[in-house]
mmCIF file of C-alpha atoms in Angstrom:
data_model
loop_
_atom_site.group_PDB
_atom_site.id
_atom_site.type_symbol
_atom_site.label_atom_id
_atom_site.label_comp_id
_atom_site.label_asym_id
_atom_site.label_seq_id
_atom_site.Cartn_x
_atom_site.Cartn_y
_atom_site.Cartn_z
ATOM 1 C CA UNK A 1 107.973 63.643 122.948
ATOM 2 C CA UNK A 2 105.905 66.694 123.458
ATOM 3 C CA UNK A 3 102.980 65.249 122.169
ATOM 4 C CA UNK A 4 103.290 62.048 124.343
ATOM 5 C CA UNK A 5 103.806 64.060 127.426
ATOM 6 C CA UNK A 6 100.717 66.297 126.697
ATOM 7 C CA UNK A 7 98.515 63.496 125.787
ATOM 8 C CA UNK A 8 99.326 61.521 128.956
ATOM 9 C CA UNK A 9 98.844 64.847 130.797
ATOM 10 C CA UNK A 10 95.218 65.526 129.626
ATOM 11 C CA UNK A 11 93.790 68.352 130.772
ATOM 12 C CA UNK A 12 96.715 69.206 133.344
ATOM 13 C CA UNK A 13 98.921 69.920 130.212
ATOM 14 C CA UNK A 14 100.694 73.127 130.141
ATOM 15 C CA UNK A 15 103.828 74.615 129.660
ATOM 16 C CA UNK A 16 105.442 74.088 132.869
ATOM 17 C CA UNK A 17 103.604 70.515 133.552
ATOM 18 C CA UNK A 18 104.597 69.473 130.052
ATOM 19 C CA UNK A 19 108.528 70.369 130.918
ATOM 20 C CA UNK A 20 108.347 68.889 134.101
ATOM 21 C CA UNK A 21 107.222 65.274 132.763
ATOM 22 C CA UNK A 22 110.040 66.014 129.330
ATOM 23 C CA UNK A 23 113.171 66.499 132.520
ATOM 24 C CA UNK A 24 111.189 63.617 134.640
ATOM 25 C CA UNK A 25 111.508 60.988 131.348
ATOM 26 C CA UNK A 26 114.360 62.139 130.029
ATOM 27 C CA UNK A 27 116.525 62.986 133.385
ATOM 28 C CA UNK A 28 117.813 66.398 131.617
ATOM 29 C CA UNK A 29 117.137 69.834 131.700
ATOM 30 C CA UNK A 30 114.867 71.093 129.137
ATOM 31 C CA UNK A 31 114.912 74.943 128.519
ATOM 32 C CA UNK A 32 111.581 76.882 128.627
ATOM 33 C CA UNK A 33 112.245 78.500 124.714
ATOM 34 C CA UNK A 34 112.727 74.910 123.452
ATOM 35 C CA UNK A 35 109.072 73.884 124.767
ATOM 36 C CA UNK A 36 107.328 76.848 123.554
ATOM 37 C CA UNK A 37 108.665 77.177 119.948
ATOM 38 C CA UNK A 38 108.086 73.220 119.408
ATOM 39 C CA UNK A 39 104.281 74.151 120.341
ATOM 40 C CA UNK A 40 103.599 76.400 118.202
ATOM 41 C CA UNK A 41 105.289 74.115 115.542
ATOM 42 C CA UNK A 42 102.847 71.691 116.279
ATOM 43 C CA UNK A 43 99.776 74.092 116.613
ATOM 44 C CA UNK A 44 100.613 75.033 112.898
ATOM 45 C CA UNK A 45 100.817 71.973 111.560
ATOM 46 C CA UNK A 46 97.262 71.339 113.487
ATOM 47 C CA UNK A 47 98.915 68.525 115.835
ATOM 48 C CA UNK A 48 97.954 70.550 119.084
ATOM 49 C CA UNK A 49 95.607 73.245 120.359
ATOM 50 C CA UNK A 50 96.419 75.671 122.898
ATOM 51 C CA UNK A 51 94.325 78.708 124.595
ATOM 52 C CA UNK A 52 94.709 80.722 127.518
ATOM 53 C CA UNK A 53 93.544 79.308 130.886
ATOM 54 C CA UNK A 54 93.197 80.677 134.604
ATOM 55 C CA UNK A 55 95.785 82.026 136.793
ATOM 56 C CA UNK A 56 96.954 81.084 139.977
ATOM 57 C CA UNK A 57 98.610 81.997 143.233
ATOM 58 C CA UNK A 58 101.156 79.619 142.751
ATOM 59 C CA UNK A 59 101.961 81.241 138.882
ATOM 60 C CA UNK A 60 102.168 84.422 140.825
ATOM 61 C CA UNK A 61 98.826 85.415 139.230
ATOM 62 C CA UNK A 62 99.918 84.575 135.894
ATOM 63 C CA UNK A 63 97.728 82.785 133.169
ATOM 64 C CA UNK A 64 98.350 79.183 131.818
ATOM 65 C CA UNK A 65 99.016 78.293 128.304
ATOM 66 C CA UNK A 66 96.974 75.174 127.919
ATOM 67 C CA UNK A 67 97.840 72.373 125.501
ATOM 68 C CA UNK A 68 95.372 69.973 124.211
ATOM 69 C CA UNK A 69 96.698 67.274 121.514
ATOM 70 C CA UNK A 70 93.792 67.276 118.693
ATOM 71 C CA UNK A 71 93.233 63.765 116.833
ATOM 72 C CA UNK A 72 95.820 64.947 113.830
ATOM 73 C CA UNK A 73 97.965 64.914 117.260
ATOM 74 C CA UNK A 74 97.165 61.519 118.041
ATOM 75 C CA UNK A 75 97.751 59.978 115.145
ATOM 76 C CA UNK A 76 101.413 61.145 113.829
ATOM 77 C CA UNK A 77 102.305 60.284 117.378
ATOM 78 C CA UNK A 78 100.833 56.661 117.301
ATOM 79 C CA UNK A 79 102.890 56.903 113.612
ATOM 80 C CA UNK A 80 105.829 57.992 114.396
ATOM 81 C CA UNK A 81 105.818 55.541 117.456
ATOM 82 C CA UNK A 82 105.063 52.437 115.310
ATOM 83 C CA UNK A 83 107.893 53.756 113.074
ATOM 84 C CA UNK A 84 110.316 54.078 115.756
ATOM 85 C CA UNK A 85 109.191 50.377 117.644
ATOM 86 C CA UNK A 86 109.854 48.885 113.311
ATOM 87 C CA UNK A 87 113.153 50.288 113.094
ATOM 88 C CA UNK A 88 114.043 49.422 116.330
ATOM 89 C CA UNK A 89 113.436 45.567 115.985
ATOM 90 C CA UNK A 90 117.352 44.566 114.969
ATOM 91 C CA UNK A 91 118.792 47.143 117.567
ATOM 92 C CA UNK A 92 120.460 45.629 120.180
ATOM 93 C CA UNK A 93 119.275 47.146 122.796
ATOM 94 C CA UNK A 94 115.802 46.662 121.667
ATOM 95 C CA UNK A 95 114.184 43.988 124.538
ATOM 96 C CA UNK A 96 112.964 40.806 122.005
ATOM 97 C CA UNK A 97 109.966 40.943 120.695
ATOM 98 C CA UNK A 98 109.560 44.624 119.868
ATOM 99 C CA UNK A 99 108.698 45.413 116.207
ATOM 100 C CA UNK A 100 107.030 41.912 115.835
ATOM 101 C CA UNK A 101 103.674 42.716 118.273
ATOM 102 C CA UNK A 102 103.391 46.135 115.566
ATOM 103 C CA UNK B 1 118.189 92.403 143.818
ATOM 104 C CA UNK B 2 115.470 95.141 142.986
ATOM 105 C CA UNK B 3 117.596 95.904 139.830
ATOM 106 C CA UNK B 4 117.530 91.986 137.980
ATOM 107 C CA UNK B 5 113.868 92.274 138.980
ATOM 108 C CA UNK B 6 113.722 95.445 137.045
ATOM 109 C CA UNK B 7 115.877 93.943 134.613
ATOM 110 C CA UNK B 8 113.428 90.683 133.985
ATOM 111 C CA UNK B 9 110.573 92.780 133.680
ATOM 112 C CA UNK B 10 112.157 94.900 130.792
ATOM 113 C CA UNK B 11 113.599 91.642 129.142
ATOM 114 C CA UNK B 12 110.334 89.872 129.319
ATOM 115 C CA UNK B 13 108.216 92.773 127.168
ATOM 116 C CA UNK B 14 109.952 91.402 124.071
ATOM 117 C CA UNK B 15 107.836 88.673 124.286
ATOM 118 C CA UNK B 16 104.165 89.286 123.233
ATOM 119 C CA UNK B 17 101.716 89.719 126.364
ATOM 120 C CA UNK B 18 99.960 86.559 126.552
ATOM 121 C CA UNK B 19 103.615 84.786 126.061
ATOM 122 C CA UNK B 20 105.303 87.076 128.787
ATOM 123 C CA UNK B 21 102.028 85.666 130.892
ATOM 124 C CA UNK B 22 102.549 82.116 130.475
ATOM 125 C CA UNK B 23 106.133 82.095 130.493
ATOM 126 C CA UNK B 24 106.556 84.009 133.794
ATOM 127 C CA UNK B 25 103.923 81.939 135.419
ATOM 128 C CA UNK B 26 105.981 78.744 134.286
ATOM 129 C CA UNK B 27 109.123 79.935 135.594
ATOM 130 C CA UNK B 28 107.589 81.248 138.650
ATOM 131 C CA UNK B 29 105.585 77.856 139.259
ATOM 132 C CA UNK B 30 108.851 76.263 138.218
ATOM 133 C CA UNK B 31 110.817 78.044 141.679
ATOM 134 C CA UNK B 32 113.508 79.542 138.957
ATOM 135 C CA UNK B 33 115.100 82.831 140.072
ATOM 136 C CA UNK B 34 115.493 85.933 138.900
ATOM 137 C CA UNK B 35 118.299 85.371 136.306
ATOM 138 C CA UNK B 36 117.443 81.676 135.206
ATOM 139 C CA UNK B 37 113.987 83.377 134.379
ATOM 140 C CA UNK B 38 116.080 85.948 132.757
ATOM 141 C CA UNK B 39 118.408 83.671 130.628
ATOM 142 C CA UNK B 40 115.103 81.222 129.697
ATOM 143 C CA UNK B 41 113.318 84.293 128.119
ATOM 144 C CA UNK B 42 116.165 85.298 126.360
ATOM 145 C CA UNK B 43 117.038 81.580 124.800
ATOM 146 C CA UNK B 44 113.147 81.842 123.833
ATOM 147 C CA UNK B 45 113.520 85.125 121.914
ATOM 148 C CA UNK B 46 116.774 83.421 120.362
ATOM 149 C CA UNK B 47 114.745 80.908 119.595
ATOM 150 C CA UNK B 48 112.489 82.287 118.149
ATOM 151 C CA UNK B 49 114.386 84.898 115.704
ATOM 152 C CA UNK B 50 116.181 81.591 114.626
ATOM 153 C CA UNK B 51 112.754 80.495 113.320
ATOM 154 C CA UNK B 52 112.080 83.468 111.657
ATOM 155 C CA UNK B 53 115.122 83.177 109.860
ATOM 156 C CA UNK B 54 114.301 79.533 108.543
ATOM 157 C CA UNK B 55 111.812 82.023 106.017
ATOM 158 C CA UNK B 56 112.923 83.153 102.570
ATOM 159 C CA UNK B 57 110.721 86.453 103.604
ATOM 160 C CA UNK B 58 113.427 88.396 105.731
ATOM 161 C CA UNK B 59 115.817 87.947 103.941
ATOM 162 C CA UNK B 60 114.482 89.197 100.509
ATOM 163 C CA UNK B 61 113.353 91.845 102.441
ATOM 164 C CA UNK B 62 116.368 92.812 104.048
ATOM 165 C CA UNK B 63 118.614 92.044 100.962
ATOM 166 C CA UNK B 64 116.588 92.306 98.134
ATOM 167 C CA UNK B 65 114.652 95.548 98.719
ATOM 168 C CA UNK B 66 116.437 97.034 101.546
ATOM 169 C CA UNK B 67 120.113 97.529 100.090
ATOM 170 C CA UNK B 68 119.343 98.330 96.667
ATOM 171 C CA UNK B 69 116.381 100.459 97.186
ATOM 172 C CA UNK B 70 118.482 102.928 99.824
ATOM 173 C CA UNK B 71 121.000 103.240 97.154
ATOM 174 C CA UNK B 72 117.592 104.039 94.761
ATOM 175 C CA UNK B 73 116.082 106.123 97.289
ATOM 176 C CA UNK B 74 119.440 108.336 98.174
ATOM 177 C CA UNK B 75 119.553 109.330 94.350
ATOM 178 C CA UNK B 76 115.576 110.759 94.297
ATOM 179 C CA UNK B 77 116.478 112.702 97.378
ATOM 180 C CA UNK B 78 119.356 114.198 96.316
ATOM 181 C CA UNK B 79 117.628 114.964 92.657
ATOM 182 C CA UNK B 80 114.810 116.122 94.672
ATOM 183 C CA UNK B 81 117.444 118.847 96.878
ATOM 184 C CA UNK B 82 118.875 119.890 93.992
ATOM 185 C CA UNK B 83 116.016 121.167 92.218
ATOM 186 C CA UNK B 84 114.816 122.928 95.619
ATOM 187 C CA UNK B 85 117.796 124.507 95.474
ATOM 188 C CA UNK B 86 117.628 125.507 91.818
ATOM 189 C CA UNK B 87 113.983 126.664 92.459
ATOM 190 C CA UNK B 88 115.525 129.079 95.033
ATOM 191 C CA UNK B 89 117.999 130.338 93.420
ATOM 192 C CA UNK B 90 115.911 131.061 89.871
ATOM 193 C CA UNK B 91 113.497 132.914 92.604
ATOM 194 C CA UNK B 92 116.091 134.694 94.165
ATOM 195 C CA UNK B 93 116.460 136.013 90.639
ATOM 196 C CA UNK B 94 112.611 136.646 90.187
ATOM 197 C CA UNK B 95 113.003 134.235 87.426
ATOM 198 C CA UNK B 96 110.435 131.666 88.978
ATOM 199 C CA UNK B 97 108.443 129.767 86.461
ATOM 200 C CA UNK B 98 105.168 128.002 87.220
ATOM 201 C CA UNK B 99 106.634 124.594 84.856
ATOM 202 C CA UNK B 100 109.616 123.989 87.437
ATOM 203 C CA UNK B 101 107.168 124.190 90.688
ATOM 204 C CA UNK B 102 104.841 121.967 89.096
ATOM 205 C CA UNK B 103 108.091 119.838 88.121
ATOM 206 C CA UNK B 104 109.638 119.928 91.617
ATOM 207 C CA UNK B 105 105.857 119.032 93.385
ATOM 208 C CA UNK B 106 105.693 116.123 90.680
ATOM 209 C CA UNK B 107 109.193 114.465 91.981
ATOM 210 C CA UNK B 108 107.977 115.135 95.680
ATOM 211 C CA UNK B 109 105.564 113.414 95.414
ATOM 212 C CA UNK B 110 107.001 110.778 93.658
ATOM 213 C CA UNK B 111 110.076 110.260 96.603
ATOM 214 C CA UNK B 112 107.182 109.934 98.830
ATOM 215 C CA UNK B 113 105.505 107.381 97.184
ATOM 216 C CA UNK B 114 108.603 105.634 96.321
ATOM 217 C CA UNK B 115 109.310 105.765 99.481
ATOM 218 C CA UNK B 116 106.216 104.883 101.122
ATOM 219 C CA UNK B 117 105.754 101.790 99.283
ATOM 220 C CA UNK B 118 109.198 100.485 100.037
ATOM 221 C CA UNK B 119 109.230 100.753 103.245
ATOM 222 C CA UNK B 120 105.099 99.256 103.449
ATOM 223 C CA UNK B 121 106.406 96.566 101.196
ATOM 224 C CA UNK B 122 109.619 95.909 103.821
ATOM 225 C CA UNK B 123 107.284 96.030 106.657
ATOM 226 C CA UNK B 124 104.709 93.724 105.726
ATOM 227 C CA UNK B 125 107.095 91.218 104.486
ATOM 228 C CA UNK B 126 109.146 91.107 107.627
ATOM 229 C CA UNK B 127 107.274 92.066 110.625
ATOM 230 C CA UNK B 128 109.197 90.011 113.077
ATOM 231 C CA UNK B 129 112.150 90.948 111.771
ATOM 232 C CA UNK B 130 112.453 94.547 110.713
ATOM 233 C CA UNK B 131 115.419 95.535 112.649
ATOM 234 C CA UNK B 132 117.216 93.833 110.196
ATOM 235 C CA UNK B 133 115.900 95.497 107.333
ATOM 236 C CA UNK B 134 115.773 99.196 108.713
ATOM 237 C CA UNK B 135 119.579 98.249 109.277
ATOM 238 C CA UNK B 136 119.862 97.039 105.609
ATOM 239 C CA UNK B 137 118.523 100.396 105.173
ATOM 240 C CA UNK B 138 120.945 102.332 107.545
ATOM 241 C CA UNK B 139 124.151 100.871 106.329
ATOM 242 C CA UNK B 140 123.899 102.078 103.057
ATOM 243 C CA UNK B 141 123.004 105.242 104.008
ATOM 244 C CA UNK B 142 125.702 105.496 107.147
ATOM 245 C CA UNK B 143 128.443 104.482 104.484
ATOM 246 C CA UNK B 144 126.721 107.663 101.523
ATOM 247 C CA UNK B 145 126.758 110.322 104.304
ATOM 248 C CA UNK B 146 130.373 109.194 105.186
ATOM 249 C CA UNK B 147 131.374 110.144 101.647
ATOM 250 C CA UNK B 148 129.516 112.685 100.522
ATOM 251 C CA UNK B 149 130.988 115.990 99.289
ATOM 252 C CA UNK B 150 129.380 118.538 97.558
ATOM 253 C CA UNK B 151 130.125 122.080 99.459
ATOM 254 C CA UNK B 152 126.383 123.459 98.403
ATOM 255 C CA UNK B 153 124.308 120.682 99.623
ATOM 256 C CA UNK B 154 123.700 119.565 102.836
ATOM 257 C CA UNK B 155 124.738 115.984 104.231
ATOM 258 C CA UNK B 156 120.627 115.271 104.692
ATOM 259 C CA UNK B 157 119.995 116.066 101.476
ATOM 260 C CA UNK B 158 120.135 112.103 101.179
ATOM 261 C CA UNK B 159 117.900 111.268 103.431
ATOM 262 C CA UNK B 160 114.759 113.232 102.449
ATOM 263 C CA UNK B 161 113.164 109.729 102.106
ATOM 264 C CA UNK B 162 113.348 108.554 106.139
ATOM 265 C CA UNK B 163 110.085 109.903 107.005
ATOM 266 C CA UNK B 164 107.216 108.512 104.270
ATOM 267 C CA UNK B 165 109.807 105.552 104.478
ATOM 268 C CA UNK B 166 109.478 105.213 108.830
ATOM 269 C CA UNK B 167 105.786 105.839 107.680
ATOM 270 C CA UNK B 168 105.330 102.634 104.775
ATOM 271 C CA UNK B 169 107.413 100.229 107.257
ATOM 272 C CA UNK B 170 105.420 101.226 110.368
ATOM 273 C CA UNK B 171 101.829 100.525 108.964
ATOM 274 C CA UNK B 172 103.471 97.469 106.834
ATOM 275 C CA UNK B 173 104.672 95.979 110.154
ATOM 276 C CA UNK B 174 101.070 96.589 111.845
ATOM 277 C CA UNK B 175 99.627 94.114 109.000
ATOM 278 C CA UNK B 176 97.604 96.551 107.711
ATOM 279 C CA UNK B 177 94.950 95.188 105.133
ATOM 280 C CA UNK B 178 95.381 97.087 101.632
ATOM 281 C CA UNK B 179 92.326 97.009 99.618
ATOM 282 C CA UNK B 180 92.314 95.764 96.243
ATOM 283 C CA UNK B 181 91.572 99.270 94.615
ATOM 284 C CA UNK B 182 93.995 101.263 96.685
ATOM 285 C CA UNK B 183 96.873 98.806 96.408
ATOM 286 C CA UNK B 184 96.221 99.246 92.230
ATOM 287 C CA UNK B 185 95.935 103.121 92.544
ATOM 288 C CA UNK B 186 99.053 103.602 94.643
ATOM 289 C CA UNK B 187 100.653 101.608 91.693
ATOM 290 C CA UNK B 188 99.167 103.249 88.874
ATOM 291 C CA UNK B 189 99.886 106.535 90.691
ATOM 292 C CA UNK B 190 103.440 106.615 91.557
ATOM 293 C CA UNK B 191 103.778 105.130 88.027
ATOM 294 C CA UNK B 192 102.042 107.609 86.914
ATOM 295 C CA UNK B 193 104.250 110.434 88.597
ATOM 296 C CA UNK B 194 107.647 108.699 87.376
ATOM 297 C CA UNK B 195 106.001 108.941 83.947
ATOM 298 C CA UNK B 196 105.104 112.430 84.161
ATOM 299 C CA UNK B 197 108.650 113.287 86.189
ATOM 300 C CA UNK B 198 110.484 111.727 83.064
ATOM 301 C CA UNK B 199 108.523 113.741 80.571
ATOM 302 C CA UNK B 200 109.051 117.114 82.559
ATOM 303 C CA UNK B 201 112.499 116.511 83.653
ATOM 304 C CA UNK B 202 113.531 114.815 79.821
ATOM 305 C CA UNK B 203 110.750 116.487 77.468
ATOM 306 C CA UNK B 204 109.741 112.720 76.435
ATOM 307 C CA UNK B 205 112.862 110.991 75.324
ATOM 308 C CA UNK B 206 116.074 112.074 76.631
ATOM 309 C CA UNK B 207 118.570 109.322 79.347
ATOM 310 C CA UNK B 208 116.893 105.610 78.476
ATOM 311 C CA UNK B 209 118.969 105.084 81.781
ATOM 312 C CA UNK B 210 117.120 107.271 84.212
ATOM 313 C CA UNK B 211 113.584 106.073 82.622
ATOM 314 C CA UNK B 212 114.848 102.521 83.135
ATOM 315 C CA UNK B 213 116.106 103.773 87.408
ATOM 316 C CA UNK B 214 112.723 105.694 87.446
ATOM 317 C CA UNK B 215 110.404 102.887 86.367
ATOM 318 C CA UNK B 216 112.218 100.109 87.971
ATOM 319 C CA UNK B 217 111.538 101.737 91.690
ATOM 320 C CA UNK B 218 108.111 101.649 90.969
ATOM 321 C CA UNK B 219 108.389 97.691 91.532
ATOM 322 C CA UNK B 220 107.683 97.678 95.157
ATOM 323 C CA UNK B 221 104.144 99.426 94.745
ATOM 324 C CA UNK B 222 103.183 96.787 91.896
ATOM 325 C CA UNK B 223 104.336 93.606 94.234
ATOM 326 C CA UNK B 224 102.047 95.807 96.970
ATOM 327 C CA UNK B 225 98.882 96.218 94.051
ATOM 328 C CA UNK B 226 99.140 92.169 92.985
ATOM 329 C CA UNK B 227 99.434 91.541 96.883
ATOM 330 C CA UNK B 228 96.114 93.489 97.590
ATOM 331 C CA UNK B 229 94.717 91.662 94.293
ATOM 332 C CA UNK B 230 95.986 88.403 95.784
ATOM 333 C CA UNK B 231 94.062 89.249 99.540
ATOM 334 C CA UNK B 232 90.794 89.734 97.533
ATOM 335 C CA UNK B 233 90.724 86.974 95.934
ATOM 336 C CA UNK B 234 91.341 84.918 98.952
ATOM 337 C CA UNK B 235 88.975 86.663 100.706
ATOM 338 C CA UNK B 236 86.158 86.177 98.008
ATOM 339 C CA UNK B 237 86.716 82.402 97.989
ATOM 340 C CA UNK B 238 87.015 82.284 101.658
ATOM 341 C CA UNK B 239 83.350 83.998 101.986
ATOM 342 C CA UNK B 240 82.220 81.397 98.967
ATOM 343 C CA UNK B 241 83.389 78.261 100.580
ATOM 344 C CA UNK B 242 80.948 80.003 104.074
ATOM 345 C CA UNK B 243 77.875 80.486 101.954
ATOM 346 C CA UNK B 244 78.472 77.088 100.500
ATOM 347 C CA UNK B 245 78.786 75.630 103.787
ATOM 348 C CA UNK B 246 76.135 77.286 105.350
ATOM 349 C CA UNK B 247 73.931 76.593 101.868
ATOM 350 C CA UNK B 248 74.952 72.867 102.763
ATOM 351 C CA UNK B 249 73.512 72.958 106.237
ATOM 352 C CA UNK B 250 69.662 74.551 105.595
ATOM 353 C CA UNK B 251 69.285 72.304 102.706
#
């Protein structure tokens, strides 16, 4: 989920834009720890890419932690997202069709 | 309200100072107050030690080394007192003899490097979580000082070990690089000085049992030596694969 949200975030991604759109799709709170330990699990495993970007007034000064999905990124999400639309097809609450267009 | 301010500004220096940056901002940019920012860092430093844990690193360190090398470490210091003691009493009697000083500077030496090497070795296997070896360390000791009764000797006669000890898992938690020929020669020297203590102490044969204890604590500074030897290597095929590459690109 954290890749999909960082992807479709581009070059706005960061830690508090990234929770934002995780609460927005999901409708629940998402703690701040839970976001930044699942980053760098994914910068270790070479998924993401994160660096240190500029501060502003609305931060109170304080510096971004910028999140870029690299293509290893890109493709265990487009994976795991086939895998996930395959064993969905049967569910019933699957709309029809799903699993056959993959 | 000046007081949880003070309060999330000494919670958030746990975290390291580019976190603390980003995290802060977040929250801030996020409108969270003082104590949700407060309760968020502290579920991220949760967090994180649970992740730590997930490692078979700390807890080898903390339950493989830790325990049984206090217990080690308590019986060299109190070996150690004892023979300052009989030093001072044979010179009390003018009966000083140059054998027993070079004897009793031997098995110094030795605690130290026993010491020093267990507590590197601790250090650089658990940096993120060393306050749960130094209290592996402290337990043992709390529960020996508890219990111990000998009228002549002095309750910190067991801990003669803390300081080279503090020293080891201080510069083992900064990730301090050991070089391949250092790492060897701290091994073959506290070897060396168990070796040398056993001969003095025994006259070359003597307990099997205290060889066995001596040579078995120098462990920690061989792990250290094939660590360093490990490092090298990595580093020499690291700077092979660049040449290779950079071979590669002029051709």
């Amino acid at each position: 989920m954290l890749l999909t949200a960082a992807a479709a975030l581009g070059d706005t991604a960061y830690g508090a834009t990234v929770r934002q759109e995780i609460e927005k799709a999901t409708r629940k709170n998402c703690a701040i720890g839970a976001i930044y330990t699942t980053i760098d699990r994914l910068e270790a495993k070479g998924l993401v890419r994160t660096w240190m970007g500029e501060a502003t007034s609305q931060r109170g000064g304080r510096a971004k932690r910028m999140v870029e999905v690299t293509p290893a990124g890109v493709k265990a999400a487009k994976e795991f997202y086939s895998a996930v639309m395959r064993v969905s097809r049967t569910a019933s609450w699957a709309p029809s069709g799903v699993g056959r267009l993959i | 309200m000046r007081a949880v301010w003070f309060l999330l500004e000494r919670v958030s220096c746990i975290l390291e100072p580019a976190e603390r940056e980003a995290v802060l901002g977040d929250l801030k940019e996020a409108g969270e107050g003082p104590w949700q920012t407060i309760a968020e860092i502290v579920g991220l430093v949760l967090r994180r030690q649970a992740d730590h844990w997930k490692d078979w690193r700390p807890w080898v360190a903390a339950f493989g080394v830790s325990v049984p090398t206090s217990f080690m470490l308590m019986g060299g210091s109190v070996m150690l007192f004892s023979g300052f003691v009989t030093l001072a009493q044979a010179s009390a009697a003018r009966q000083l003899f140059a054998a027993e000083v070079e004897i009793l500077s031997v098995q110094t030496l030795l605690l130290a490097g026993w010491s020093w090497t267990c507590g590197y070795l601790v250090g650089s296997v658990s940096r993120r979580t060393v306050w749960l070896s130094i209290m592996a360390y402290c337990a043992p000791c709390l529960f020996c000082l508890s219990r111990f009764h000998i009228e002549t000797f002095s309750r910190l006669s067991l801990l003669l070990f803390v300081l080279p000890l503090a020293v080891g898992l201080w510069q083992g938690r900064r990730g301090q690089r050991m070089g391949r020929r250092f790492g060897v020669a701290v091994a073959a020297i506290v070897t060396a000085l168990a070796i040398i203590t056993q001969v003095g102490v025994t006259g070359g044969v003597g307990n099997a049992s205290r060889w066995i204890c001596s040579l078995v604590q120098t462990w920690p500074s061989w792990c250290l030596a094939v660590a360093s030897l490990d490092a090298a290597r990595e580093d020499e095929r690291a700077e092979r694969s660049t040449f290779e590459m950079e071979q590669h690109e002029l051709s």
